[in-house]
Amino acid sequence: MEVVFYFGTAVLYSIFAAYTSAYFAATQYWGLKLTYTKSTIDNLVANDKINHYMQTINVNGLQKAITTRRQKLKWYFRFSLNFPLFLVGALLFEWYIPFLTLLGVLFLKNTIRQFLPPANSTTYLQKIIRDLEEQSVHFENRLQMEEKEASDFFVQQLRLKESA
């Protein structure tokens, strides 16, 4: 019975990992697109309240700026589950069960990713925009106006990409 529960947990983890990694790939794609748009960079530099995002630009572009806190938490949570999943399997079962489960998780996650929209799809672009709008409302409710302004700025820039 424990092995069925363990495999079931691994399947659920695979689904969660597929969705979070697909979203991560989308924020990476759209963050890079924003980075290579001259008007976005010019507007970002011109705005003293949010130009600190220029310092966050790295190989993933403005990915950090358009990834909401909730999505970052999901990403950290996903990685924090890797070790306990393997450790529980190693403590409860023979060595080959967690090893095969690990291979199964990788295979299932990547298989599920094949059926999800690609990173450059408007589906993910719209989801990123919705998430940033929700985050903007959250910031407004907490009177964090600089963060709200940054979220609104990136929503505006992404909407320009959506209409292009």
PDB file of C-alpha atoms in Angstrom:
ATOM      1  CA  MET A   1       0.000   0.000   0.000  1.00  0.00           C
ATOM      2  CA  GLU A   2       2.861   2.378   0.815  1.00  0.00           C
ATOM      3  CA  VAL A   3       4.392   1.905  -2.601  1.00  0.00           C
ATOM      4  CA  VAL A   4       1.096   2.851  -4.299  1.00  0.00           C
ATOM      5  CA  PHE A   5       0.894   6.017  -2.194  1.00  0.00           C
ATOM      6  CA  TYR A   6       4.561   6.757  -2.984  1.00  0.00           C
ATOM      7  CA  PHE A   7       4.025   6.337  -6.727  1.00  0.00           C
ATOM      8  CA  GLY A   8       0.844   8.416  -6.552  1.00  0.00           C
ATOM      9  CA  THR A   9       2.740  11.190  -4.819  1.00  0.00           C
ATOM     10  CA  ALA A  10       5.419  10.977  -7.507  1.00  0.00           C
ATOM     11  CA  VAL A  11       2.786  11.300 -10.253  1.00  0.00           C
ATOM     12  CA  LEU A  12       1.266  14.367  -8.585  1.00  0.00           C
ATOM     13  CA  TYR A  13       4.727  15.827  -8.157  1.00  0.00           C
ATOM     14  CA  SER A  14       5.449  15.215 -11.863  1.00  0.00           C
ATOM     15  CA  ILE A  15       2.324  17.115 -12.885  1.00  0.00           C
ATOM     16  CA  PHE A  16       3.166  20.004 -10.566  1.00  0.00           C
ATOM     17  CA  ALA A  17       6.772  20.061 -11.798  1.00  0.00           C
ATOM     18  CA  ALA A  18       5.680  20.067 -15.446  1.00  0.00           C
ATOM     19  CA  TYR A  19       3.429  23.074 -14.957  1.00  0.00           C
ATOM     20  CA  THR A  20       5.906  25.059 -12.879  1.00  0.00           C
ATOM     21  CA  SER A  21       8.787  24.389 -15.265  1.00  0.00           C
ATOM     22  CA  ALA A  22       6.629  25.344 -18.266  1.00  0.00           C
ATOM     23  CA  TYR A  23       5.670  28.611 -16.576  1.00  0.00           C
ATOM     24  CA  PHE A  24       9.324  29.245 -15.720  1.00  0.00           C
ATOM     25  CA  ALA A  25      10.264  28.718 -19.373  1.00  0.00           C
ATOM     26  CA  ALA A  26       7.533  31.164 -20.420  1.00  0.00           C
ATOM     27  CA  THR A  27       8.697  33.882 -18.030  1.00  0.00           C
ATOM     28  CA  GLN A  28      12.220  33.325 -19.305  1.00  0.00           C
ATOM     29  CA  TYR A  29      11.094  33.684 -22.932  1.00  0.00           C
ATOM     30  CA  TRP A  30       8.956  36.792 -22.340  1.00  0.00           C
ATOM     31  CA  GLY A  31      11.555  38.294 -20.001  1.00  0.00           C
ATOM     32  CA  LEU A  32      14.131  38.011 -22.762  1.00  0.00           C
ATOM     33  CA  LYS A  33      11.700  39.476 -25.297  1.00  0.00           C
ATOM     34  CA  LEU A  34      11.222  42.516 -23.066  1.00  0.00           C
ATOM     35  CA  THR A  35      14.970  42.859 -22.566  1.00  0.00           C
ATOM     36  CA  TYR A  36      15.559  43.058 -26.301  1.00  0.00           C
ATOM     37  CA  THR A  37      12.865  45.668 -26.851  1.00  0.00           C
ATOM     38  CA  LYS A  38      14.414  49.116 -27.012  1.00  0.00           C
ATOM     39  CA  SER A  39      11.258  50.954 -25.926  1.00  0.00           C
ATOM     40  CA  THR A  40      10.939  48.785 -22.803  1.00  0.00           C
ATOM     41  CA  ILE A  41      14.527  49.419 -21.775  1.00  0.00           C
ATOM     42  CA  ASP A  42      14.273  53.144 -22.553  1.00  0.00           C
ATOM     43  CA  ASN A  43      11.071  53.471 -20.488  1.00  0.00           C
ATOM     44  CA  LEU A  44      12.577  51.435 -17.678  1.00  0.00           C
ATOM     45  CA  VAL A  45      15.699  53.613 -17.543  1.00  0.00           C
ATOM     46  CA  ALA A  46      13.615  56.801 -17.651  1.00  0.00           C
ATOM     47  CA  ASN A  47      11.464  55.804 -14.666  1.00  0.00           C
ATOM     48  CA  ASP A  48      13.423  56.504 -11.457  1.00  0.00           C
ATOM     49  CA  LYS A  49      11.039  54.454  -9.303  1.00  0.00           C
ATOM     50  CA  ILE A  50      11.559  51.186 -11.158  1.00  0.00           C
ATOM     51  CA  ASN A  51      14.871  51.546 -12.980  1.00  0.00           C
ATOM     52  CA  HIS A  52      16.478  49.334 -10.322  1.00  0.00           C
ATOM     53  CA  TYR A  53      15.161  46.420 -12.405  1.00  0.00           C
ATOM     54  CA  MET A  54      17.973  47.193 -14.855  1.00  0.00           C
ATOM     55  CA  GLN A  55      20.342  45.705 -12.265  1.00  0.00           C
ATOM     56  CA  THR A  56      18.392  42.435 -12.246  1.00  0.00           C
ATOM     57  CA  ILE A  57      18.936  41.806 -15.943  1.00  0.00           C
ATOM     58  CA  ASN A  58      21.011  38.671 -16.451  1.00  0.00           C
ATOM     59  CA  VAL A  59      21.096  35.834 -18.997  1.00  0.00           C
ATOM     60  CA  ASN A  60      17.324  35.439 -18.497  1.00  0.00           C
ATOM     61  CA  GLY A  61      16.654  39.107 -19.206  1.00  0.00           C
ATOM     62  CA  LEU A  62      13.824  40.606 -17.182  1.00  0.00           C
ATOM     63  CA  GLN A  63      12.504  37.228 -16.075  1.00  0.00           C
ATOM     64  CA  LYS A  64      12.851  38.123 -12.389  1.00  0.00           C
ATOM     65  CA  ALA A  65      10.794  41.254 -12.936  1.00  0.00           C
ATOM     66  CA  ILE A  66       7.838  39.461 -14.541  1.00  0.00           C
ATOM     67  CA  THR A  67       7.804  36.392 -12.298  1.00  0.00           C
ATOM     68  CA  THR A  68       5.358  36.967  -9.470  1.00  0.00           C
ATOM     69  CA  ARG A  69       6.145  36.122  -5.879  1.00  0.00           C
ATOM     70  CA  ARG A  70       3.571  33.335  -5.912  1.00  0.00           C
ATOM     71  CA  GLN A  71       5.249  31.684  -8.892  1.00  0.00           C
ATOM     72  CA  LYS A  72       8.653  32.017  -7.245  1.00  0.00           C
ATOM     73  CA  LEU A  73       7.280  30.298  -4.153  1.00  0.00           C
ATOM     74  CA  LYS A  74       5.917  27.468  -6.307  1.00  0.00           C
ATOM     75  CA  TRP A  75       9.321  27.139  -7.933  1.00  0.00           C
ATOM     76  CA  TYR A  76      11.117  26.944  -4.563  1.00  0.00           C
ATOM     77  CA  PHE A  77       8.496  24.551  -3.206  1.00  0.00           C
ATOM     78  CA  ARG A  78       8.980  22.290  -6.212  1.00  0.00           C
ATOM     79  CA  PHE A  79      12.720  22.071  -5.661  1.00  0.00           C
ATOM     80  CA  SER A  80      12.322  21.601  -1.940  1.00  0.00           C
ATOM     81  CA  LEU A  81      10.185  18.498  -2.609  1.00  0.00           C
ATOM     82  CA  ASN A  82      12.909  16.712  -4.593  1.00  0.00           C
ATOM     83  CA  PHE A  83      15.007  15.606  -1.649  1.00  0.00           C
ATOM     84  CA  PRO A  84      12.185  14.504   0.704  1.00  0.00           C
ATOM     85  CA  LEU A  85      10.542  12.490  -2.082  1.00  0.00           C
ATOM     86  CA  PHE A  86      13.758  10.614  -2.729  1.00  0.00           C
ATOM     87  CA  LEU A  87      14.631  10.319   0.981  1.00  0.00           C
ATOM     88  CA  VAL A  88      11.247   8.832   1.914  1.00  0.00           C
ATOM     89  CA  GLY A  89      11.613   6.304  -0.874  1.00  0.00           C
ATOM     90  CA  ALA A  90      15.131   5.414   0.239  1.00  0.00           C
ATOM     91  CA  LEU A  91      14.018   4.910   3.841  1.00  0.00           C
ATOM     92  CA  LEU A  92      10.894   2.878   3.115  1.00  0.00           C
ATOM     93  CA  PHE A  93      11.802   0.749   0.103  1.00  0.00           C
ATOM     94  CA  GLU A  94      14.602  -1.095  -1.593  1.00  0.00           C
ATOM     95  CA  TRP A  95      17.170   1.127  -3.336  1.00  0.00           C
ATOM     96  CA  TYR A  96      15.722   0.579  -6.805  1.00  0.00           C
ATOM     97  CA  ILE A  97      12.232   1.925  -5.961  1.00  0.00           C
ATOM     98  CA  PRO A  98      13.301   5.574  -5.378  1.00  0.00           C
ATOM     99  CA  PHE A  99      15.739   5.342  -8.276  1.00  0.00           C
ATOM    100  CA  LEU A 100      13.030   4.099 -10.671  1.00  0.00           C
ATOM    101  CA  THR A 101      10.628   6.666  -9.241  1.00  0.00           C
ATOM    102  CA  LEU A 102      13.122   9.426  -9.948  1.00  0.00           C
ATOM    103  CA  LEU A 103      13.452   8.262 -13.561  1.00  0.00           C
ATOM    104  CA  GLY A 104       9.670   7.983 -13.797  1.00  0.00           C
ATOM    105  CA  VAL A 105       9.188  11.503 -12.457  1.00  0.00           C
ATOM    106  CA  LEU A 106      11.638  12.910 -14.999  1.00  0.00           C
ATOM    107  CA  PHE A 107      10.022  10.994 -17.841  1.00  0.00           C
ATOM    108  CA  LEU A 108       6.457  11.873 -16.846  1.00  0.00           C
ATOM    109  CA  LYS A 109       7.279  15.559 -16.240  1.00  0.00           C
ATOM    110  CA  ASN A 110       8.908  15.894 -19.643  1.00  0.00           C
ATOM    111  CA  THR A 111       6.089  13.985 -21.331  1.00  0.00           C
ATOM    112  CA  ILE A 112       3.467  16.252 -19.773  1.00  0.00           C
ATOM    113  CA  ARG A 113       5.492  19.314 -20.832  1.00  0.00           C
ATOM    114  CA  GLN A 114       5.171  18.174 -24.441  1.00  0.00           C
ATOM    115  CA  PHE A 115       1.397  18.608 -24.210  1.00  0.00           C
ATOM    116  CA  LEU A 116       1.539  22.062 -22.629  1.00  0.00           C
ATOM    117  CA  PRO A 117       1.667  25.222 -24.758  1.00  0.00           C
ATOM    118  CA  PRO A 118       5.150  26.356 -25.799  1.00  0.00           C
ATOM    119  CA  ALA A 119       6.887  29.094 -23.825  1.00  0.00           C
ATOM    120  CA  ASN A 120       6.304  31.663 -26.572  1.00  0.00           C
ATOM    121  CA  SER A 121       2.554  31.069 -26.680  1.00  0.00           C
ATOM    122  CA  THR A 122       0.016  33.778 -26.013  1.00  0.00           C
ATOM    123  CA  THR A 123      -1.553  31.408 -23.476  1.00  0.00           C
ATOM    124  CA  TYR A 124       1.399  31.872 -21.156  1.00  0.00           C
ATOM    125  CA  LEU A 125       1.723  35.550 -22.021  1.00  0.00           C
ATOM    126  CA  GLN A 126      -1.887  36.112 -20.938  1.00  0.00           C
ATOM    127  CA  LYS A 127      -1.325  34.080 -17.762  1.00  0.00           C
ATOM    128  CA  ILE A 128       1.770  36.107 -16.900  1.00  0.00           C
ATOM    129  CA  ILE A 129      -0.197  39.324 -17.466  1.00  0.00           C
ATOM    130  CA  ARG A 130      -3.068  38.081 -15.255  1.00  0.00           C
ATOM    131  CA  ASP A 131      -0.633  37.062 -12.526  1.00  0.00           C
ATOM    132  CA  LEU A 132       1.091  40.445 -12.645  1.00  0.00           C
ATOM    133  CA  GLU A 133      -2.282  42.214 -12.483  1.00  0.00           C
ATOM    134  CA  GLU A 134      -3.244  40.164  -9.421  1.00  0.00           C
ATOM    135  CA  GLN A 135       0.098  40.984  -7.863  1.00  0.00           C
ATOM    136  CA  SER A 136      -0.480  44.672  -8.626  1.00  0.00           C
ATOM    137  CA  VAL A 137      -3.812  44.593  -6.779  1.00  0.00           C
ATOM    138  CA  HIS A 138      -2.104  42.837  -3.875  1.00  0.00           C
ATOM    139  CA  PHE A 139       0.580  45.529  -3.755  1.00  0.00           C
ATOM    140  CA  GLU A 140      -2.064  48.259  -3.909  1.00  0.00           C
ATOM    141  CA  ASN A 141      -3.956  46.710  -1.008  1.00  0.00           C
ATOM    142  CA  ARG A 142      -0.742  46.625   1.024  1.00  0.00           C
ATOM    143  CA  LEU A 143       0.105  50.206  -0.021  1.00  0.00           C
ATOM    144  CA  GLN A 144       3.319  49.096  -1.704  1.00  0.00           C
ATOM    145  CA  MET A 145       3.031  51.625  -4.496  1.00  0.00           C
ATOM    146  CA  GLU A 146       6.506  51.247  -6.012  1.00  0.00           C
ATOM    147  CA  GLU A 147       6.001  47.508  -6.452  1.00  0.00           C
ATOM    148  CA  LYS A 148       2.514  48.157  -7.847  1.00  0.00           C
ATOM    149  CA  GLU A 149       3.945  50.643 -10.331  1.00  0.00           C
ATOM    150  CA  ALA A 150       6.561  48.111 -11.426  1.00  0.00           C
ATOM    151  CA  SER A 151       3.915  45.407 -11.930  1.00  0.00           C
ATOM    152  CA  ASP A 152       1.743  47.830 -13.894  1.00  0.00           C
ATOM    153  CA  PHE A 153       4.721  48.855 -16.039  1.00  0.00           C
ATOM    154  CA  PHE A 154       5.521  45.255 -16.964  1.00  0.00           C
ATOM    155  CA  VAL A 155       1.848  44.499 -17.641  1.00  0.00           C
ATOM    156  CA  GLN A 156       1.801  47.440 -20.038  1.00  0.00           C
ATOM    157  CA  GLN A 157       4.990  46.280 -21.766  1.00  0.00           C
ATOM    158  CA  LEU A 158       3.710  42.712 -22.084  1.00  0.00           C
ATOM    159  CA  ARG A 159       0.399  43.933 -23.492  1.00  0.00           C
ATOM    160  CA  LEU A 160       2.392  45.665 -26.224  1.00  0.00           C
ATOM    161  CA  LYS A 161       3.989  42.289 -27.013  1.00  0.00           C
ATOM    162  CA  GLU A 162       0.549  40.663 -26.965  1.00  0.00           C
ATOM    163  CA  SER A 163      -0.814  43.064 -29.552  1.00  0.00           C
ATOM    164  CA  ALA A 164       2.287  42.872 -31.764  1.00  0.00           C
TER     165      ALA A 164
END
